[in-house]
XYZ file of N, CA and C in Angstrom:
423
model
N 120.340 136.521 120.079
C 119.706 135.546 119.245
C 120.274 135.255 117.914
N 121.262 136.089 117.424
C 122.011 135.672 116.318
C 123.058 134.854 116.467
N 123.522 135.087 118.013
C 124.643 134.100 118.501
C 124.235 132.808 118.548
N 122.979 132.711 119.192
C 122.424 131.335 119.258
C 122.067 130.544 117.890
N 121.637 131.347 116.712
C 121.735 130.702 115.501
C 123.187 130.352 114.922
N 123.905 131.236 115.064
C 125.331 130.949 114.728
C 125.911 129.775 115.351
N 125.662 129.562 116.733
C 125.990 128.345 117.309
C 125.488 126.983 116.780
N 123.956 127.182 116.562
C 123.268 126.028 116.218
C 123.766 125.691 114.654
N 124.012 126.670 113.837
C 124.528 126.577 112.441
C 125.928 125.875 112.645
N 126.793 126.287 113.412
C 128.047 125.699 113.458
C 127.865 124.222 114.067
N 127.168 124.076 114.957
C 126.845 122.613 115.446
C 126.493 121.722 114.256
N 125.444 122.009 113.506
C 124.956 121.541 112.358
C 126.176 121.050 111.199
N 127.001 122.191 111.129
C 128.101 121.872 110.192
C 129.031 120.899 110.833
N 129.279 120.928 111.779
C 130.158 119.929 112.450
C 129.444 118.519 112.358
N 128.219 118.543 112.813
C 127.381 116.979 112.346
C 127.644 116.535 110.915
N 127.494 117.654 110.070
C 127.503 117.124 108.564
C 129.008 116.726 108.264
N 129.961 117.423 108.780
C 131.317 116.908 108.402
C 131.744 115.720 109.172
N 131.062 115.445 110.261
C 131.450 114.318 110.988
C 130.870 112.959 110.408
N 129.501 113.255 109.692
C 128.769 112.304 109.229
C 129.273 112.052 107.858
N 129.960 112.970 107.163
C 130.630 112.547 105.810
C 131.721 111.652 106.006
N 132.325 111.507 107.065
C 133.370 110.320 107.242
C 132.723 108.937 107.310
N 131.491 108.784 107.870
C 130.789 107.589 107.912
C 130.358 107.077 106.672
N 130.130 105.557 106.667
C 129.633 105.240 105.356
C 128.155 104.972 105.598
N 127.224 105.206 104.657
C 125.983 105.316 104.654
C 125.357 103.909 104.533
N 124.625 103.227 105.320
C 123.922 101.976 105.272
C 122.491 102.203 105.256
N 121.957 101.933 104.009
C 120.383 101.968 103.970
C 119.576 101.013 104.561
N 118.643 101.195 104.958
C 117.675 100.147 105.511
C 116.913 99.556 104.278
N 116.945 98.345 104.155
C 116.079 97.728 103.123
C 114.877 97.171 103.726
N 113.766 97.454 102.874
C 112.409 96.850 103.396
C 112.396 95.392 103.096
N 112.019 94.806 104.182
C 111.660 93.106 103.965
C 111.081 92.783 102.824
N 109.762 93.609 102.395
C 109.204 93.134 101.288
C 110.175 93.381 100.066
N 110.860 94.318 99.822
C 111.878 94.569 98.787
C 113.009 93.109 98.723
N 113.377 93.089 99.957
C 114.153 91.559 99.916
C 113.649 90.425 99.513
N 112.292 90.412 99.897
C 111.701 88.921 99.459
C 111.588 89.218 97.978
N 111.121 90.234 97.228
C 110.890 90.210 95.855
C 112.227 90.152 95.316
N 113.480 90.625 95.720
C 114.764 90.566 94.984
C 115.086 89.022 95.143
N 114.837 88.279 96.163
C 115.040 86.777 96.299
C 114.248 86.123 95.314
N 113.045 86.504 95.217
C 112.270 85.707 94.291
C 112.506 85.800 92.918
N 113.113 87.169 92.472
C 113.437 87.263 90.978
C 114.870 86.559 90.816
N 115.598 86.484 91.901
C 116.765 85.950 91.712
C 116.708 84.108 91.556
N 115.521 83.610 92.353
C 115.313 82.253 92.142
C 114.812 82.225 90.696
N 114.084 82.905 90.295
C 113.464 82.723 88.946
C 114.270 82.857 88.078
N 115.447 83.750 88.179
C 116.400 83.826 87.031
C 117.342 82.598 87.152
N 117.619 81.939 88.336
C 118.271 80.806 88.527
C 117.650 79.540 87.947
N 116.367 79.473 88.258
C 115.641 78.363 87.566
C 115.603 78.442 86.166
N 115.335 79.787 85.481
C 115.281 79.691 83.988
C 116.600 79.595 83.252
N 117.604 79.736 84.181
C 119.100 79.681 83.492
C 119.482 81.071 82.612
N 120.332 80.726 81.739
C 120.663 81.663 80.712
C 119.582 82.229 79.710
N 118.464 81.333 79.790
C 117.311 81.846 78.855
C 116.738 82.827 79.352
N 116.638 83.254 80.684
C 115.896 84.397 81.347
C 116.270 85.570 80.657
N 117.211 86.057 80.442
C 117.620 87.496 79.778
C 117.211 87.337 78.158
N 117.307 86.228 77.637
C 116.895 86.261 76.364
C 115.405 86.512 76.215
N 114.643 85.821 77.098
C 113.186 86.022 77.029
C 112.882 87.188 77.076
N 113.388 88.151 78.168
C 112.942 89.441 78.315
C 113.411 90.419 77.358
N 114.514 90.334 76.797
C 115.184 91.040 75.653
C 114.233 90.883 74.405
N 113.626 89.507 74.157
C 112.960 89.278 73.049
C 111.523 89.900 73.228
N 111.205 89.960 74.519
C 109.932 90.515 74.809
C 109.920 91.981 74.714
N 111.116 92.909 75.055
C 111.175 94.220 75.012
C 111.164 94.702 73.513
N 111.747 93.866 72.596
C 111.730 93.995 71.117
C 110.329 93.877 70.600
N 109.389 93.291 71.171
C 108.255 92.787 70.643
C 107.243 94.096 70.647
N 106.073 93.915 70.084
C 105.411 95.217 70.054
C 104.709 95.092 71.565
N 104.121 96.273 71.974
C 103.385 96.570 73.304
C 102.327 95.376 73.364
N 101.437 95.120 72.592
C 100.295 94.169 72.862
C 100.901 92.919 73.230
N 101.951 92.585 72.552
C 102.543 91.185 72.772
C 103.181 91.179 74.355
N 103.924 92.260 74.499
C 104.577 92.210 75.843
C 103.614 92.254 76.957
N 102.670 92.947 76.663
C 101.580 93.166 77.853
C 100.800 91.920 78.170
N 100.518 91.285 76.932
C 99.859 89.836 76.905
C 100.793 88.930 77.548
N 102.151 88.884 77.193
C 103.097 87.934 78.043
C 103.075 88.327 79.559
N 103.088 89.536 79.850
C 103.163 89.963 81.235
C 101.910 89.585 82.114
N 100.714 89.767 81.350
C 99.484 89.164 81.890
C 99.611 87.725 82.185
N 99.780 87.073 81.263
C 100.054 85.473 81.530
C 100.908 85.202 82.531
N 101.959 85.785 82.578
C 102.984 85.494 83.792
C 102.327 85.797 85.000
N 101.735 86.921 84.997
C 101.194 87.368 86.321
C 99.952 86.326 86.807
N 99.212 85.942 85.863
C 97.986 84.991 86.338
C 98.806 83.629 86.688
N 99.880 83.314 86.041
C 100.649 81.895 86.521
C 101.267 82.025 87.831
N 101.596 83.240 88.166
C 102.420 83.430 89.321
C 101.239 83.559 90.461
N 100.151 84.181 90.221
C 98.915 84.118 91.125
C 98.574 82.843 91.417
N 98.313 81.877 90.440
C 97.925 80.704 90.515
C 98.854 79.885 91.402
N 100.122 80.009 91.049
C 101.163 79.188 91.864
C 101.135 79.633 93.378
N 100.954 80.960 93.634
C 100.820 81.551 94.981
C 99.812 81.093 95.583
N 98.549 80.997 95.034
C 97.337 80.331 95.585
C 97.354 78.858 95.951
N 98.201 78.319 94.979
C 98.140 76.812 95.221
C 99.153 76.592 96.620
N 100.253 77.352 96.618
C 101.072 77.446 97.774
C 100.191 77.697 98.940
N 99.538 78.513 99.063
C 98.730 79.167 100.148
C 97.856 78.128 100.623
N 97.141 77.278 99.517
C 96.137 76.304 99.790
C 97.034 75.125 100.631
N 98.164 74.802 99.952
C 99.033 73.730 100.635
C 99.440 74.041 102.152
N 99.905 75.118 102.301
C 100.353 75.558 103.460
C 99.165 75.575 104.657
N 97.983 76.091 104.073
C 96.901 75.962 104.768
C 96.455 74.485 105.305
N 96.461 73.842 104.420
C 96.091 72.332 104.600
C 97.225 71.822 105.412
N 98.489 72.021 105.570
C 99.327 71.672 106.197
C 99.195 72.062 107.525
N 98.834 73.289 107.740
C 98.686 74.006 109.113
C 97.399 73.625 109.803
N 96.243 73.825 109.025
C 94.993 73.438 109.431
C 94.707 71.993 109.644
N 94.636 71.533 110.767
C 94.577 69.962 111.059
C 93.048 69.628 111.439
N 92.240 70.551 111.571
C 90.792 70.343 112.064
C 90.049 69.935 110.850
N 89.489 68.847 110.956
C 88.479 68.267 109.866
C 87.272 67.968 110.661
N 86.203 68.745 110.581
C 84.793 68.451 111.281
C 84.143 67.262 110.716
N 83.370 66.786 111.557
C 82.222 65.579 111.025
C 80.944 66.432 110.551
N 80.575 66.267 109.427
C 79.485 66.928 108.863
C 78.480 65.977 108.637
N 77.150 66.413 109.072
C 76.134 65.569 108.857
C 75.732 65.250 107.391
N 75.224 64.018 107.053
C 75.068 63.596 105.595
C 73.952 64.488 104.891
N 72.921 64.954 105.724
C 71.964 65.789 105.203
C 72.393 67.189 104.792
N 73.272 67.843 105.779
C 73.625 68.995 105.561
C 74.676 68.747 104.136
N 75.532 67.924 104.227
C 76.334 67.871 103.014
C 75.550 67.885 101.562
N 74.463 67.028 101.756
C 73.344 66.800 100.467
C 72.898 68.192 100.286
N 72.526 69.052 101.266
C 71.974 70.339 101.073
C 72.943 71.252 100.648
N 73.944 71.278 100.912
C 75.031 72.315 100.531
C 75.846 71.773 99.405
N 75.481 70.628 98.637
C 76.481 69.961 97.701
C 76.096 70.714 96.298
N 76.990 70.776 95.425
C 77.073 71.377 94.262
C 76.018 71.019 93.388
N 75.642 69.563 93.458
C 74.703 69.216 92.434
C 73.337 69.857 92.543
N 73.003 70.284 93.738
C 71.744 70.917 93.912
C 71.783 72.207 93.269
N 72.904 72.997 93.396
C 73.138 74.353 92.655
C 73.133 74.130 91.307
N 73.828 73.171 90.648
C 73.886 73.000 89.178
C 72.670 72.564 88.713
N 71.701 71.836 89.501
C 70.453 71.324 88.771
C 69.455 72.742 88.772
N 69.853 73.887 89.238
C 69.014 75.071 89.023
C 68.163 75.373 90.351
N 68.598 74.483 91.531
C 67.758 74.640 92.922
C 68.803 75.347 93.828
N 69.279 76.336 93.348
C 70.278 77.156 94.427
C 69.643 77.763 95.518
N 68.257 78.446 95.391
C 67.573 78.952 96.363
C 67.322 78.003 97.560
N 67.463 78.383 98.682
C 67.332 77.591 99.915
C 65.826 76.872 100.018
N 64.821 77.943 99.729
C 63.543 77.378 99.927
C 63.162 76.429 98.782
N 63.775 76.413 97.641
C 63.455 75.489 96.486
C 64.188 74.011 96.865
N 65.263 74.252 97.473
C 66.046 72.876 97.884
C 65.033 72.389 99.111
N 64.577 73.185 100.191
C 63.811 72.611 101.058
C 62.596 71.959 100.605
N 61.779 72.661 99.536
C 60.596 72.161 99.098
C 61.044 70.839 98.308
N 62.047 70.613 97.464
C 62.606 69.438 96.689
C 62.623 68.372 97.855
N 63.353 68.713 98.855
C 63.786 67.817 100.078
C 62.321 66.997 100.751
N 61.340 68.134 100.880
C 60.018 67.778 101.359
C 59.380 66.913 100.432
N 59.421 67.205 99.178
C 58.864 66.400 98.326
C 59.177 64.975 98.185
N 60.647 64.760 98.240
C 61.293 63.494 98.345
C 60.899 62.799 99.577
N 60.704 63.434 100.701
C 60.485 62.844 101.827
C 58.984 62.265 101.796
N 58.070 63.119 101.353
C 56.668 62.595 101.139
C 56.744 61.493 100.259
N 57.344 61.618 99.044
C 57.083 60.435 98.275
C 57.584 59.149 98.886
N 58.791 59.268 99.615
C 59.207 57.894 100.283
C 58.077 57.469 101.290
N 57.531 58.453 102.059
C 56.498 57.990 102.964
C 55.244 57.452 102.499
N 54.833 58.018 101.426
C 53.702 57.264 100.455
C 54.224 55.814 100.036
N 55.389 55.886 99.534
C 55.890 54.458 99.299
C 55.890 53.387 100.251
N 56.220 53.997 101.319
C 56.449 53.086 102.429
C 54.886 52.475 103.013
N 54.065 53.630 103.074
C 52.535 53.193 103.330
C 52.058 52.323 102.211
N 52.211 52.446 101.168
C 51.763 51.567 100.001
C 52.212 50.077 100.227
N 53.667 50.127 100.439
C 54.357 48.843 100.679
C 53.862 48.068 101.827
N 53.352 48.802 102.894
C 52.776 48.262 104.144
C 51.314 47.630 103.985
N 50.608 48.393 102.975
C 49.252 48.200 102.836
C 49.104 46.881 102.065
């Protein structure tokens, strides 16, 4: 039993000694690569002013720095959302034909006028239809 342990330890020592000669090549996460590339692009886009902005922010008080970070985050999110929408519009070519009545029922003006409830919208539509029907009957008579 001790001989087997000694052989195993010797084998491990040899592996460690052999691996010490090799150079270590770490695996870099693809997300980390993308983040690093984005930071580099931002630095290139801002030019030499990039470091000045962040060193000035570092000297500022905490609330100012956090406020600036939050506004940058909001701006980045908005840009990413806009890019996502553009990409979605470019990729998604399906444009369905929608019934005019369906558009009218789902339009924002019915929601803004306070008739967001589907039953209210249906009652309102029925009242308009009844009013038009009575106008036609009066015009015919």
